[in-house]
Structures are given as structure tokens and as C-alpha cells.
Short mmCIF file of C-alpha atoms in Angstrom, two decimals:
data_model
loop_
_atom_site.label_atom_id
_atom_site.label_comp_id
_atom_site.label_asym_id
_atom_site.label_seq_id
_atom_site.Cartn_x
_atom_site.Cartn_y
_atom_site.Cartn_z
CA MET L 1187 121.33 53.83 116.36
CA LYS L 1188 122.59 50.48 114.61
CA ASN L 1189 124.77 52.65 112.36
CA CYS L 1190 128.54 54.25 113.26
CA LEU L 1191 128.65 57.56 112.24
CA GLU L 1192 131.86 58.79 110.24
CA VAL L 1193 132.63 62.59 109.29
CA ASN L 1194 135.47 63.47 107.39
CA ILE L 1195 135.61 67.34 106.32
CA ARG L 1196 138.40 67.76 104.25
CA ARG L 1197 137.90 71.44 103.88
CA LYS L 1198 134.90 73.86 104.68
CA ILE L 1199 135.43 77.42 103.49
CA PHE L 1200 132.77 80.04 103.50
CA PRO L 1201 132.58 82.00 100.54
CA GLY L 1202 134.85 85.12 100.61
CA ALA L 1203 136.77 83.97 103.79
CA ASP L 1204 140.17 83.79 103.66
CA VAL L 1205 140.92 80.82 105.80
CA ALA L 1206 138.88 77.69 105.92
CA ALA L 1207 136.63 77.45 108.93
CA VAL L 1208 137.47 73.39 109.13
CA GLU L 1209 140.06 71.44 107.38
CA GLY L 1210 141.16 68.18 108.00
CA LEU L 1211 138.35 67.49 110.72
CA MET L 1212 137.65 63.72 111.17
CA LEU L 1213 135.67 62.21 113.67
CA SER L 1214 133.37 58.95 114.02
CA ALA L 1215 130.74 58.06 116.78
CA LEU L 1216 129.80 54.43 117.57
CA PRO L 1217 126.06 53.63 117.76
CA GLY L 1218 124.49 54.92 120.56
CA GLU L 1219 127.72 56.99 121.80
CA PHE L 1220 127.29 60.52 123.58
CA VAL L 1221 130.23 62.45 121.99
CA ALA L 1222 131.05 66.01 122.99
CA ILE L 1223 132.67 68.36 121.24
CA VAL L 1224 134.63 71.46 122.90
CA GLY L 1225 136.55 74.29 121.49
CA PRO L 1226 136.88 77.98 121.70
CA SER L 1227 134.53 80.19 119.43
CA GLY L 1228 135.17 80.04 115.60
CA ALA L 1229 136.44 76.58 115.74
CA GLY L 1230 133.96 74.99 113.49
CA LYS L 1231 131.62 73.78 115.95
CA SER L 1232 128.15 75.06 114.66
CA THR L 1233 129.80 74.74 111.50
CA LEU L 1234 130.24 70.86 112.05
CA LEU L 1235 126.68 70.19 113.21
CA ASN L 1236 125.36 72.40 110.05
CA LEU L 1237 127.27 70.12 107.52
CA VAL L 1238 126.07 66.82 109.47
CA ALA L 1239 122.42 68.00 109.62
CA GLY L 1240 122.56 68.88 105.61
CA LEU L 1241 121.64 72.53 106.33
CA ASP L 1242 124.95 73.45 104.93
CA ARG L 1243 125.99 71.31 101.94
CA GLU L 1244 129.09 73.32 100.62
CA MET L 1245 132.10 71.48 101.44
CA ASP L 1246 134.72 68.93 100.70
CA GLY L 1247 134.31 66.14 102.32
CA ASP L 1248 131.98 63.07 103.16
CA ILE L 1249 129.48 62.38 105.86
CA GLN L 1250 128.80 58.32 106.35
CA VAL L 1251 126.81 56.14 108.28
CA ASP L 1252 127.74 52.34 107.90
CA GLY L 1253 129.97 53.61 104.49
CA GLN L 1254 127.03 54.97 102.84
CA PRO L 1255 126.18 58.71 102.33
CA LEU L 1256 124.28 60.35 105.10
CA HIS L 1257 122.81 62.48 102.64
CA ALA L 1258 121.70 61.52 99.35
CA ASP L 1259 119.29 62.12 96.87
CA GLY L 1260 117.78 64.39 99.27
CA LEU L 1261 116.93 62.08 101.94
CA MET L 1262 118.47 61.51 104.99
CA ARG L 1263 119.86 57.57 106.07
CA VAL L 1264 118.60 58.12 109.90
CA ARG L 1265 116.30 59.96 111.60
CA LEU L 1266 118.00 62.97 113.00
CA GLY L 1267 117.24 65.30 115.73
CA PHE L 1268 118.69 69.10 116.49
CA VAL L 1269 118.60 70.84 119.20
CA PHE L 1270 119.49 74.77 118.51
CA GLN L 1271 121.05 77.08 120.66
CA GLU L 1272 117.92 78.97 121.02
CA PRO L 1273 114.67 77.02 121.35
CA ARG L 1274 113.34 77.90 118.18
CA LEU L 1275 109.73 76.65 118.53
CA MET L 1276 106.94 77.97 116.11
CA PRO L 1277 105.67 80.84 118.19
CA TRP L 1278 102.18 80.35 116.14
CA LEU L 1279 101.79 76.81 117.49
CA THR L 1280 100.92 75.41 120.70
CA VAL L 1281 103.29 73.25 122.47
CA ILE L 1282 101.65 69.73 121.55
CA ASP L 1283 101.22 71.26 117.71
CA ASN L 1284 105.00 72.20 117.77
CA LEU L 1285 105.76 68.50 118.55
CA MET L 1286 103.73 67.05 116.29
CA LEU L 1287 105.09 69.27 113.46
CA VAL L 1288 108.03 67.07 113.26
CA LEU L 1289 105.95 63.73 113.62
CA GLU L 1290 104.32 63.75 109.99
CA ASN L 1291 106.16 60.71 108.73
CA SER L 1292 105.73 58.48 111.62
CA THR L 1293 103.43 56.12 112.86
CA ASP L 1294 103.51 58.04 116.33
CA SER L 1295 100.26 59.13 117.69
CA VAL L 1296 99.30 62.41 119.56
CA GLU L 1297 98.99 59.88 122.00
CA ARG L 1298 102.65 59.04 122.57
CA VAL L 1299 103.48 62.69 122.37
CA ARG L 1300 101.31 63.43 125.40
CA HIS L 1301 102.62 60.29 126.97
CA LEU L 1302 106.04 61.81 126.67
CA LEU L 1303 104.85 65.41 127.78
CA ARG L 1304 103.56 63.46 131.01
CA GLU L 1305 107.01 61.66 131.47
CA VAL L 1306 108.80 65.55 131.55
CA GLY L 1307 106.18 67.24 133.30
CA LEU L 1308 105.05 69.51 130.70
CA SER L 1309 101.52 68.06 129.92
CA ASP L 1310 99.59 71.03 131.68
CA ILE L 1311 101.11 73.32 129.05
CA GLU L 1312 100.60 71.55 125.93
CA GLN L 1313 97.95 73.80 124.64
CA SER L 1314 100.19 76.94 125.89
CA PHE L 1315 101.80 78.99 122.87
CA PRO L 1316 105.70 79.49 123.22
CA ASN L 1317 105.48 82.93 124.27
CA GLN L 1318 103.63 82.12 127.53
CA LEU L 1319 106.29 79.97 128.81
CA SER L 1320 109.34 80.76 130.23
CA GLY L 1321 112.68 80.52 128.52
CA GLY L 1322 113.46 77.00 130.40
CA MET L 1323 110.38 75.79 129.63
CA GLN L 1324 110.88 76.61 125.97
CA ARG L 1325 114.30 74.80 125.77
CA ARG L 1326 112.73 71.85 127.56
CA VAL L 1327 109.74 71.54 124.81
CA SER L 1328 112.33 71.98 122.16
CA LEU L 1329 114.52 69.11 123.69
CA VAL L 1330 111.44 66.98 123.68
CA ARG L 1331 111.06 67.90 120.29
CA ALA L 1332 114.11 66.07 119.26
CA PHE L 1333 113.35 63.02 121.19
CA VAL L 1334 109.26 62.50 119.94
CA MET L 1335 110.24 61.59 116.41
CA ARG L 1336 112.88 58.63 117.70
CA PRO L 1337 116.23 60.15 116.46
CA GLU L 1338 118.82 57.78 115.50
CA LEU L 1339 121.28 60.57 115.44
CA LEU L 1340 121.18 63.65 117.80
CA LEU L 1341 122.98 66.89 117.43
CA MET L 1342 122.90 69.66 119.78
CA ASP L 1343 124.58 73.32 119.34
CA GLU L 1344 125.16 74.25 122.98
CA PRO L 1345 121.70 73.83 123.89
CA PHE L 1346 122.18 74.89 127.54
CA LEU L 1347 123.78 78.09 126.78
CA SER L 1348 123.04 81.44 128.83
CA LEU L 1349 120.54 79.42 131.11
CA ASP L 1350 120.58 79.82 135.08
CA ALA L 1351 122.28 77.09 136.79
CA PRO L 1352 119.63 75.12 138.23
CA THR L 1353 117.67 75.51 134.99
CA ALA L 1354 120.78 73.56 132.81
CA ALA L 1355 121.31 71.24 135.48
CA ARG L 1356 117.65 70.10 135.18
CA LEU L 1357 117.87 70.13 131.54
CA ARG L 1358 121.00 68.07 131.17
CA LEU L 1359 119.48 65.72 133.78
CA LEU L 1360 116.15 65.27 131.31
CA LEU L 1361 118.65 65.09 128.44
CA LEU L 1362 120.23 61.96 129.98
CA THR L 1363 117.05 60.52 130.84
CA LEU L 1364 115.59 60.47 127.17
CA TRP L 1365 119.07 59.66 125.77
CA GLY L 1366 118.84 56.86 128.28
CA GLU L 1367 115.56 55.03 126.96
CA LEU L 1368 116.33 55.78 123.26
CA HIS L 1369 120.02 55.73 123.02
CA PRO L 1370 120.76 57.64 119.66
CA THR L 1371 124.19 58.75 118.92
CA VAL L 1372 124.68 62.42 120.42
CA LEU L 1373 126.95 65.04 119.13
CA PHE L 1374 126.82 67.69 121.56
CA VAL L 1375 128.69 70.81 121.02
CA THR L 1376 129.76 73.25 123.96
CA HIS L 1377 132.35 75.32 124.91
CA GLN L 1378 132.05 74.28 128.55
CA LEU L 1379 134.77 71.62 129.18
CA ARG L 1380 133.17 70.77 132.61
CA GLU L 1381 129.68 70.19 130.75
CA ALA L 1382 131.14 68.22 128.16
CA LEU L 1383 132.83 65.97 130.89
CA ALA L 1384 129.73 65.82 132.96
CA LEU L 1385 127.46 64.41 129.96
CA ALA L 1386 129.75 62.68 127.41
CA ASP L 1387 131.06 59.09 127.11
CA ARG L 1388 134.13 60.90 125.15
CA VAL L 1389 135.33 64.50 124.59
CA LEU L 1390 136.47 65.83 121.52
CA PHE L 1391 138.52 69.18 121.30
CA LEU L 1392 138.72 71.33 118.62
CA SER L 1393 141.16 73.97 117.58
CA SER L 1394 140.21 77.38 116.09
CA SER L 1395 140.27 78.31 112.66
CA PRO L 1396 140.74 75.75 111.23
CA GLY L 1397 138.64 73.56 113.22
CA ARG L 1398 140.30 70.00 113.32
CA VAL L 1399 140.20 67.54 116.18
CA VAL L 1400 143.43 68.15 118.07
CA LEU L 1401 142.60 65.92 121.44
CA GLU L 1402 140.08 63.15 122.18
CA VAL L 1403 139.40 62.20 125.81
CA PRO L 1404 137.37 59.27 126.91
CA VAL L 1405 135.33 60.01 129.90
CA GLN L 1406 135.07 56.41 132.02
CA LEU L 1407 133.42 57.87 135.17
CA PRO L 1408 129.98 56.30 136.28
CA ARG L 1409 126.70 58.03 135.61
CA PRO L 1410 124.78 59.99 136.94
CA ARG L 1411 126.73 62.67 137.03
CA GLU L 1412 126.63 66.38 137.99
CA LEU L 1413 128.71 69.61 136.78
CA GLY L 1414 129.88 70.04 140.22
CA ASP L 1415 131.05 66.21 141.02
CA ALA L 1416 134.29 65.95 142.38
CA SER L 1417 135.39 63.42 140.13
CA ILE L 1418 134.37 65.98 137.07
CA GLY L 1419 136.40 68.90 138.70
CA GLU L 1420 139.70 66.62 138.96
CA LEU L 1421 139.34 65.30 135.72
CA HIS L 1422 138.94 69.13 134.42
CA ASP L 1423 141.88 70.04 136.28
CA ARG L 1424 143.95 67.54 135.27
CA LEU L 1425 143.53 68.34 131.57
CA LEU L 1426 143.81 71.71 132.19
CA VAL L 1427 147.50 70.72 133.82
CA GLN L 1428 148.20 68.03 131.03
CA TYR L 1429 147.19 70.56 128.32
CA PRO L 1430 147.43 74.08 129.37
CA GLU L 1431 148.23 75.69 125.78
CA LEU L 1432 145.56 73.72 124.25
CA LEU L 1433 142.95 74.48 126.91
CA SER L 1434 143.87 78.00 128.44
CA GLY L 1435 141.77 79.61 125.91
CA LEU L 1436 138.70 77.45 125.96
CA VAL L 1437 138.96 77.88 129.86
CA GLU L 1438 139.09 81.40 129.85
CA GLU L 1439 135.82 81.94 127.55
CA GLU L 1440 134.19 79.59 129.80
CA LYS L 1441 134.86 81.60 132.53
CA GLN L 1442 133.64 84.64 130.75
CA GLN L 1443 130.71 83.52 129.36
CA SER L 1444 128.96 81.47 131.91
CA ALA L 1445 130.37 82.80 135.26
CA SER L 1446 126.99 82.00 136.66
CA GLU L 1447 127.04 78.54 135.72
CA ILE L 1448 130.60 76.89 136.97
CA PRO L 1449 131.32 76.48 140.39
CA ASP L 1450 128.25 77.02 141.96
CA SER L 1451 126.20 75.83 145.08
CA ASP L 1452 123.48 74.34 143.13
CA ASN L 1453 125.09 71.64 141.35
CA ARG L 1454 128.21 71.05 143.54
CA LEU L 1455 127.43 68.64 146.16
CA PRO L 1456 129.66 69.21 149.04
CA SER L 1457 129.16 65.30 150.36
CA SER L 1458 130.96 64.41 147.00
CA ARG L 1459 134.10 66.44 147.47
CA MET A 465 87.04 94.84 129.72
CA LEU A 466 88.97 96.75 127.10
CA ARG A 467 87.37 95.22 124.33
CA VAL A 468 83.83 96.75 125.69
CA ARG A 469 85.68 99.90 126.20
CA GLU A 470 86.73 100.00 122.73
CA THR A 471 83.26 99.31 121.19
CA TRP A 472 82.08 102.07 123.30
CA LEU A 473 84.83 104.36 121.99
CA ARG A 474 83.97 103.47 118.20
CA GLY A 475 80.39 104.09 118.51
CA LEU A 476 80.80 107.27 120.35
CA SER A 477 83.26 108.80 117.34
CA LEU A 478 80.49 107.64 114.98
CA LEU A 479 77.59 109.20 116.98
CA ALA A 480 79.68 112.51 117.54
CA PHE A 481 80.17 112.72 113.70
CA LEU A 482 76.27 112.39 113.10
CA VAL A 483 75.82 115.00 115.67
CA ILE A 484 78.42 117.28 114.09
CA TRP A 485 76.62 116.77 110.41
CA GLN A 486 73.04 117.31 111.78
CA LEU A 487 74.05 120.45 113.50
CA ALA A 488 75.91 121.76 110.08
CA ALA A 489 72.50 120.74 107.86
CA MET A 490 70.68 122.49 110.32
CA ALA A 491 72.80 125.87 109.72
CA VAL A 492 73.32 125.59 106.19
CA ASN A 493 69.85 124.42 105.84
CA LYS A 494 70.31 123.98 101.89
CA PRO A 495 69.49 120.78 99.97
CA LEU A 496 73.14 120.82 99.05
CA LEU A 497 73.86 119.45 102.40
CA PRO A 498 71.04 117.69 103.21
CA ALA A 499 70.52 116.37 107.22
CA PRO A 500 71.47 112.94 108.09
CA THR A 501 67.93 112.31 109.27
CA VAL A 502 66.65 112.96 106.01
CA VAL A 503 69.51 110.51 104.49
CA LEU A 504 68.83 107.96 106.42
CA THR A 505 64.94 108.12 105.83
CA THR A 506 65.85 107.91 102.19
CA LEU A 507 68.22 104.78 102.54
CA TRP A 508 65.66 103.33 104.64
CA ASN A 509 62.95 103.92 101.85
CA ASP A 510 65.54 102.32 99.08
CA LEU A 511 66.25 99.59 101.33
CA THR A 512 62.79 98.39 101.80
CA GLU A 513 61.01 99.66 98.65
CA GLY A 514 63.88 100.77 96.11
CA SER A 515 66.71 98.83 94.59
CA LEU A 516 69.56 99.70 96.89
CA LEU A 517 69.92 95.77 98.08
CA TYR A 518 70.38 94.69 94.42
CA HIS A 519 72.75 97.14 93.32
CA LEU A 520 74.70 96.77 97.10
CA GLY A 521 74.87 92.83 96.03
CA ILE A 522 76.20 93.58 92.70
CA THR A 523 78.66 95.82 93.93
CA LEU A 524 79.47 93.41 96.92
CA ALA A 525 79.99 90.48 94.44
CA ARG A 526 82.39 92.45 92.26
CA VAL A 527 84.39 93.51 95.34
CA ALA A 528 84.94 90.09 96.70
CA VAL A 529 85.76 88.36 93.20
CA SER A 530 88.39 91.29 92.35
CA PHE A 531 89.42 90.89 95.75
CA LEU A 532 90.17 87.11 96.16
CA ILE A 533 91.99 87.38 92.21
CA ALA A 534 93.94 90.30 93.37
CA MET A 535 95.11 88.52 96.90
CA ALA A 536 95.95 85.50 95.27
CA LEU A 537 97.97 86.36 92.33
CA GLY A 538 99.63 89.27 94.37
CA THR A 539 100.30 86.96 97.07
CA ALA A 540 102.13 84.38 94.95
CA LEU A 541 103.89 87.07 93.15
CA GLY A 542 105.20 88.72 96.01
CA ILE A 543 106.20 85.15 97.57
CA VAL A 544 108.50 84.56 94.52
CA MET A 545 109.87 88.03 94.29
CA GLY A 546 110.60 88.01 98.31
CA ARG A 547 112.22 84.65 97.63
CA TYR A 548 114.32 84.85 94.39
CA ARG A 549 116.62 87.74 94.37
CA ASP A 550 116.93 87.50 90.32
CA VAL A 551 112.75 87.46 89.64
CA ASP A 552 112.82 90.49 92.31
CA ALA A 553 115.20 92.15 90.01
CA ALA A 554 113.86 91.45 86.58
CA LEU A 555 110.38 92.50 87.86
CA ASP A 556 110.63 95.05 89.86
CA SER A 557 110.75 98.35 87.45
CA LEU A 558 107.90 96.75 86.11
CA LEU A 559 106.30 96.49 89.56
CA VAL A 560 107.02 100.25 90.13
CA LEU A 561 105.58 101.02 86.76
CA ALA A 562 101.98 99.11 87.56
CA LEU A 563 102.07 100.98 91.06
CA ASN A 564 101.70 104.13 89.32
CA ILE A 565 99.48 103.59 86.46
CA PRO A 566 96.24 105.53 87.46
CA ALA A 567 93.35 103.64 88.20
CA LEU A 568 91.57 105.36 85.25
CA VAL A 569 93.81 104.23 82.86
CA THR A 570 93.50 100.46 83.09
CA ILE A 571 90.12 100.81 83.34
CA ILE A 572 89.56 102.74 80.52
CA LEU A 573 92.02 100.20 78.60
CA CYS A 574 90.63 97.14 80.28
CA TYR A 575 87.13 98.22 78.65
CA ILE A 576 88.28 99.16 75.22
CA TRP A 577 90.22 95.62 74.93
CA PHE A 578 87.47 93.35 76.70
CA GLY A 579 84.45 95.11 75.97
CA LEU A 580 82.02 96.70 78.22
CA THR A 581 81.80 93.23 80.34
CA GLU A 582 82.05 92.03 83.76
CA THR A 583 85.21 90.25 82.79
CA ALA A 584 86.75 93.56 81.78
CA ALA A 585 85.67 95.57 84.81
CA VAL A 586 86.97 92.62 87.58
CA THR A 587 90.07 92.41 85.51
CA ALA A 588 90.57 95.72 85.75
CA VAL A 589 89.80 96.11 89.38
CA ALA A 590 92.12 93.37 90.33
CA LEU A 591 94.96 94.68 88.21
CA ASN A 592 94.87 97.99 89.99
CA LYS A 593 95.26 96.13 93.27
CA ILE A 594 98.00 93.09 92.55
CA PRO A 595 100.85 95.51 92.72
CA THR A 596 100.19 96.86 95.91
CA VAL A 597 99.49 93.29 97.37
CA VAL A 598 102.92 92.41 95.61
CA VAL A 599 104.87 94.91 97.56
CA THR A 600 103.58 94.14 101.22
CA VAL A 601 104.11 90.10 100.74
CA ARG A 602 107.33 90.79 99.00
CA GLU A 603 108.48 92.59 102.42
CA GLY A 604 107.36 89.73 104.41
CA ALA A 605 108.67 87.13 102.74
CA ARG A 606 111.81 89.03 102.66
CA ALA A 607 111.43 89.00 106.48
CA VAL A 608 111.14 85.34 106.96
CA ASP A 609 112.74 83.67 109.56
CA ARG A 610 115.72 81.51 108.31
CA GLN A 611 116.07 79.73 111.66
CA LEU A 612 112.66 78.32 111.74
CA MET A 613 112.44 77.41 107.93
CA GLU A 614 115.84 75.46 109.12
CA VAL A 615 113.97 73.60 111.86
CA ALA A 616 111.48 72.47 109.18
CA GLY A 617 114.32 71.33 107.04
CA VAL A 618 116.22 69.60 109.81
CA TYR A 619 113.01 67.56 110.61
CA ARG A 620 112.11 66.66 107.28
CA VAL A 621 108.86 68.53 107.66
CA SER A 622 106.92 67.95 104.05
CA MET A 623 107.05 70.52 101.81
CA ARG A 624 102.97 71.28 102.10
CA ARG A 625 103.29 71.36 105.83
CA THR A 626 106.25 73.81 105.78
CA PHE A 627 104.39 76.06 103.68
CA VAL A 628 101.33 76.17 105.87
CA GLN A 629 102.38 76.19 109.33
CA VAL A 630 105.65 77.66 109.24
CA TYR A 631 106.34 79.67 106.17
CA LEU A 632 102.51 81.19 105.86
CA PRO A 633 102.03 82.14 109.46
CA GLN A 634 105.36 84.40 109.33
CA LEU A 635 103.23 86.08 106.36
CA TYR A 636 99.72 86.74 108.61
CA PRO A 637 100.72 90.23 109.50
CA TYR A 638 101.22 91.14 106.22
CA LEU A 639 98.93 89.57 104.27
CA MET A 640 96.22 91.39 106.76
CA ALA A 641 97.89 94.57 106.00
CA ALA A 642 97.46 93.87 102.16
CA ALA A 643 93.79 92.77 103.39
CA ARG A 644 92.95 95.86 104.96
CA SER A 645 94.36 98.43 102.32
CA GLY A 646 93.18 96.27 99.60
CA LEU A 647 89.43 96.23 100.75
CA ALA A 648 89.84 100.03 100.97
CA LEU A 649 91.15 100.43 97.45
CA ILE A 650 89.18 97.89 95.83
CA TRP A 651 85.46 99.39 97.13
CA LYS A 652 86.88 102.66 95.38
CA ILE A 653 88.08 101.50 92.37
CA VAL A 654 84.90 98.79 92.09
CA LEU A 655 82.56 102.36 91.98
CA VAL A 656 84.45 104.18 89.17
CA VAL A 657 84.41 100.93 87.38
CA GLU A 658 80.81 100.66 87.33
CA LEU A 659 80.15 104.24 87.13
CA LEU A 660 82.12 104.20 83.95
CA GLY A 661 81.04 100.85 82.22
CA ARG A 662 78.35 99.08 83.96
CA SER A 663 74.61 99.14 84.05
CA ASN A 664 74.17 98.37 87.71
CA GLY A 665 75.82 98.58 90.98
CA VAL A 666 76.40 101.61 93.28
CA GLY A 667 78.75 103.04 90.80
CA PHE A 668 76.30 103.26 88.21
CA GLN A 669 73.36 104.50 90.90
CA LEU A 670 75.93 107.24 92.12
CA GLY A 671 76.29 108.02 88.41
CA THR A 672 72.45 108.84 87.86
CA PHE A 673 72.29 110.54 90.96
CA PHE A 674 75.07 112.81 90.07
CA GLN A 675 73.11 113.70 86.93
CA PHE A 676 69.94 114.69 88.74
CA PHE A 677 71.95 116.27 91.38
CA ASP A 678 70.71 113.86 93.78
CA ILE A 679 73.01 114.45 96.71
CA THR A 680 70.47 112.89 99.50
CA GLY A 681 70.42 109.46 97.40
CA ILE A 682 74.10 109.79 96.90
CA LEU A 683 74.72 110.37 100.62
CA ALA A 684 72.46 107.48 101.13
CA TYR A 685 74.07 105.19 98.92
CA THR A 686 77.49 106.13 100.21
CA PHE A 687 75.83 105.64 104.01
CA ALA A 688 74.67 102.11 103.13
CA PHE A 689 78.25 101.55 101.67
CA ALA A 690 79.77 102.43 104.82
CA ALA A 691 77.87 100.79 106.98
CA VAL A 692 78.55 97.69 105.12
CA VAL A 693 82.38 98.00 105.41
CA LEU A 694 82.29 98.72 108.74
CA VAL A 695 79.98 95.11 109.36
CA ALA A 696 82.63 93.68 107.29
CA GLU A 697 85.65 94.60 108.99
CA ALA A 698 83.94 93.89 112.32
CA ILE A 699 82.59 90.34 111.59
CA LEU A 700 85.23 89.09 108.94
CA ILE A 701 88.58 91.02 109.32
CA ARG A 702 89.16 91.81 112.76
CA PRO A 703 88.06 88.37 114.13
CA LEU A 704 90.43 86.49 111.53
CA GLU A 705 93.00 89.02 112.37
CA ARG A 706 92.49 88.05 116.33
CA HIS A 707 92.35 84.60 115.29
CA LEU A 708 95.77 84.59 113.60
CA THR A 709 97.39 86.60 116.26
CA ARG A 710 96.33 84.82 119.06
CA TRP A 711 99.61 83.45 119.86
CA ARG A 712 100.79 87.16 120.37
CA PRO A 713 101.53 87.97 124.16
#
């Protein structure tokens, strides 16, 4: 993306709530930058993405691309992809039709979609309905859907949550491959510090209610990286020591919610330790 | 395999019904309950030499037209009421009223206001059906998955495509339910409309048979009618339903 994204949410409060969900949240992303956003539950991570996507317009603040509002007159300044926590495929459309659905205003042809499906190893299921696929396959399709329309900005809301470790690892690899081809700007929300470190160029930490950026960590490790890499582990542990009060809650949550995914035999390479 | 078995079971229950009827008719042995064989003979004669096909055709046309009108208007209103709370609040009591007006009242009023015309007949039937379509479709519109609509919104899918590929498929089960119960209701009301104010159609014929106490004629027409309904179900409704729900596991 040739454009620089700037988010400035002065205040977002949900109707009927006592406290703001997000307050004074500022962040920016460079063209093609992979930004991970971590924070405990209730930090307004999903709210942030919904506001950027324009799914929620009720806020005090502005979201700009190159100094111009991202949303204006019901139009979006950039092509936007969104990967949700759930695959959210249309159950009555085949895989290929699910992908074609988001392509209407593009010159892309069904051939390009087929090519992409071949590339990610999904060509033999293009006529299947989502219900005939495993959970991992559905996520894979929803990931591909975000890339078929060549997004300039890609929003991802904990897309690999509650997947088993090998599947999540494969999907992360696929994400990095697709991202490497098109280089959209990515805002990747997760509550797993390790995942953020393994994927992103920069990690932003949000505090909980109201959510705002409290820490920013550049990740200058060479790619490809894996969740279990020693360098990721070192950075993870060093951050925990440096910012114990900030990150302890986050790590507690990480341990509880995804015990199956962190330190595991699949992703941790013994040789790299 | 399962489908073959289902077809057999369907046929078997019909056959059992005919056998019981035949036995009952033989036991009673009065013109008040003619045997199915007698009825079938009359049916055949009416079909080949009489005017059964003509009247059946007229009735079918009325059913089709009023069904389409009722489904189209009922669906549109149901979607709007399911989607917009204010419209729902404003129209809900009227809907309850409309649901409970006896079919006969609508029919008589339509005939008085519009005369004994085709328009009056079709209007009366459609008016009777619209409220039940609205109620069913409104339920569907309320149950629409917002998460899927968000996908369409985020990816800037056009209004038309969102409606056809994202929204409407979520209503299919409700539309099928409305169509099923709709056909069943409309068949019945069309006959009453014909009995009261038309000079052709199955309802009109039944009225004539009634005056002559021609029970065999009544049953023969009923039979022909039932056959048409079964065929419509088998070649229209069920294949359509199967097609629309083929994605279900």
C-alpha cells in the first residue's frame, strides 16, 4: 500500500456503558507494515478493528490514510480485507463462490481465484460447501478470501484462535506467504504475545478499559520465524521481565486460553534452542 | 437408497388408505359412501369426456396467481417488519387483526366491493394468505446472521449481490415453510371463492354436485385435486427445497 494509515480514536464508548472502551488510542502503520496488537480481554482490540473497518462508525476520532479520511461518503479509500475470529463463510456458497463473492468490483477473473486456490493447495475443494470442510480448511479459505481482492489494508481479529498448534502454524505460514506477495498493511489483533512476536514488524500493547497503546516494541528478527524459535522465546521472556505489571495479566490469559498452542513439540525446533 | 425407501413408504400409506376406504364402502354399501373404484371410474370419465380438466385448470391458474401475489407482497412486508422495529411496532396489531379475520369475511367483502370478478376472487385469496407469509418471513428476517452481513459490508459487496447471495439464502427455510403452508391454505380458500362467486373452477363444480347430492362427483373432484397437490409437491416444492438446502451436511 502506498498509503500511510493513521488511527486516532479520542473516545469510543458503547451505549449504556459507564466507561469508554477505547480512549486516546493512537497508532500508525507504514505502507506494507505488519503491526500486531496485543492486549488483555476488554482492551478494545476488536472494537479498534471494527472502527477501522467501518463496521462501527460511532466514535470520537478519525482514521486517515495519507491525511484523508479512510471512510468518506460510504466509500472506502483503500481496498480492505478482514479476517474474523470465525471463518464466516457463506454456508450456501461453494468455496469458489465464497471467494468470487468479494470480487465483484474487481477485474480479477475466476482464473486468478483458481490460481490462488492451487497455490494454497485448495483447488480440489473449490466446489465443496463450507460444511464439508474441517475447521482448519474453513479458516484457510477465509484467509484466502481476504487476499483474493488484493487488499491494501488487512485487518485480522485473532484469526487463529482455538486452532490446534500444527494447524495454526500452517496458517501463520500461509499468511506470511500471501502477505509477502502483496504486502498489504496488516493490523493483526491477538492476545498471544508469542504469536505477535513471530509475525509482526512491530507489536503494540493495549491496556484494558479504556484501551490505549501503552507500549510499542519493534521486532527486528529475520523472517521466517516460528512461534517456538529461541529468539522469539528470548524476546518474549525479556519483555516479561522488563514490563512485568504490564504483561503479567496478558500472559495469564495466554496460558489459560491456549495451553495447547504455546510451547509444544510441533513448533519448537530443538535445533534452534 | 434412503430415497427409494421413502418413496415406497409414501406409496404404501396411500395404498393402505385406499384399501381401508374400499373395505368401509363395502361394509356400508350405501350411495353416501361410494367405493374408491366407483369414484376412480367417475374421475376417469370426467377426465376424458367431461369438463374436469377445464375446471381444474381454471382453479390452478387462480391458485398460482394468488400464491405468487401473496408470497411476493408477504415476503416484502415480512422483511421490512423483521428489519425495522418501528415498522414492526406500527403494523403488528394490524397484522394480528388480519391474521384473525375469517376468510369468508374477506371473500364476501371483496365480492361486494369489486363485484363478482376475477380480480375480486384473486384479491380475496391473496389477502387471506399475506398475513401468514408476513409472520413467517418476519421471523426469518429477525434471525438473519449479522456476522455474515458484516462480511458483505466489509468486502463492499453490492446491495443487489448482498441481497441475493447473503441475505435471501438465510430466508430460504422460512420462505419454503411459508410456501408450503401457503399452498395448502390457498387451495382451500380458492375453492370457497369459486363456490361463492365464480361460474367455473373446482369450487363451482363442487357447489353444483352439492345441490344434486352427487357424492361420487364430489369425491372424484377431490381426488383429482389431491393428485394435483401431490404432484406439485413432488415435482416443484420438494426438488426446489432440496436444491436450496443442498449445502446442508
